[in-house]
């Protein structure tokens, strides 16, 4: 299976992976700020945008393999939210192909546990239950959740909705599979295998990846860099595109370049 990839810009290769419910069009604003310096590969994850869905019961390994089959042999990878999980897994699965890794509002474990902050299990369970009834409504609720806390929440939601509408609606089975990944994947014990340059970007007001989780990931990835955008929520590249682009550019052209 081949995923759809839009390519633009020139320079070192940079693969961008969107989050749950979205598609590669979500990167348009950020891409316009990066395309002068990078050859961008805007991926539609399986079952989203123009990409066909994977077979039922496909796991994170299959998602990463599908993307690896459609992008350059060597590139920097950037993943937002669920896309960060896929990008991190690709770096573990094919370390020679992922030269450096940037995660945006992502976590190695999205669900909250007794000693780990994250999304309350009941919230994900409710989304899963509602998917069967009205998947479009679930996506809209998730968009609102992502913007919650942002000083530009209404504008953030508008931009997310517009980018979502640019391509075909997500496959309901892919939405369910993505929620399963968010609910079940736990990469914490494997992070020490990552030896590549890594930058982790967060929003201080993010309700899906709480601020308390950042220090815990710092301890799991002591060689990585992290930055918290003080007035951003889950989509800092939408609410604070210039600052986000600057950090990505600085990291990849200086610290994260190989």
Tab-separated table of C-alpha atoms in Angstrom, residues 4 13 27 47 80 98:
chain	number	residue	atom	x	y	z
A	4	UNK	CA	-0.150	9.875	-0.607
A	13	UNK	CA	14.366	16.321	3.118
A	27	UNK	CA	0.732	21.767	7.365
A	47	UNK	CA	-6.978	6.192	5.747
A	80	UNK	CA	2.396	16.067	15.389
A	98	UNK	CA	15.379	8.817	10.197
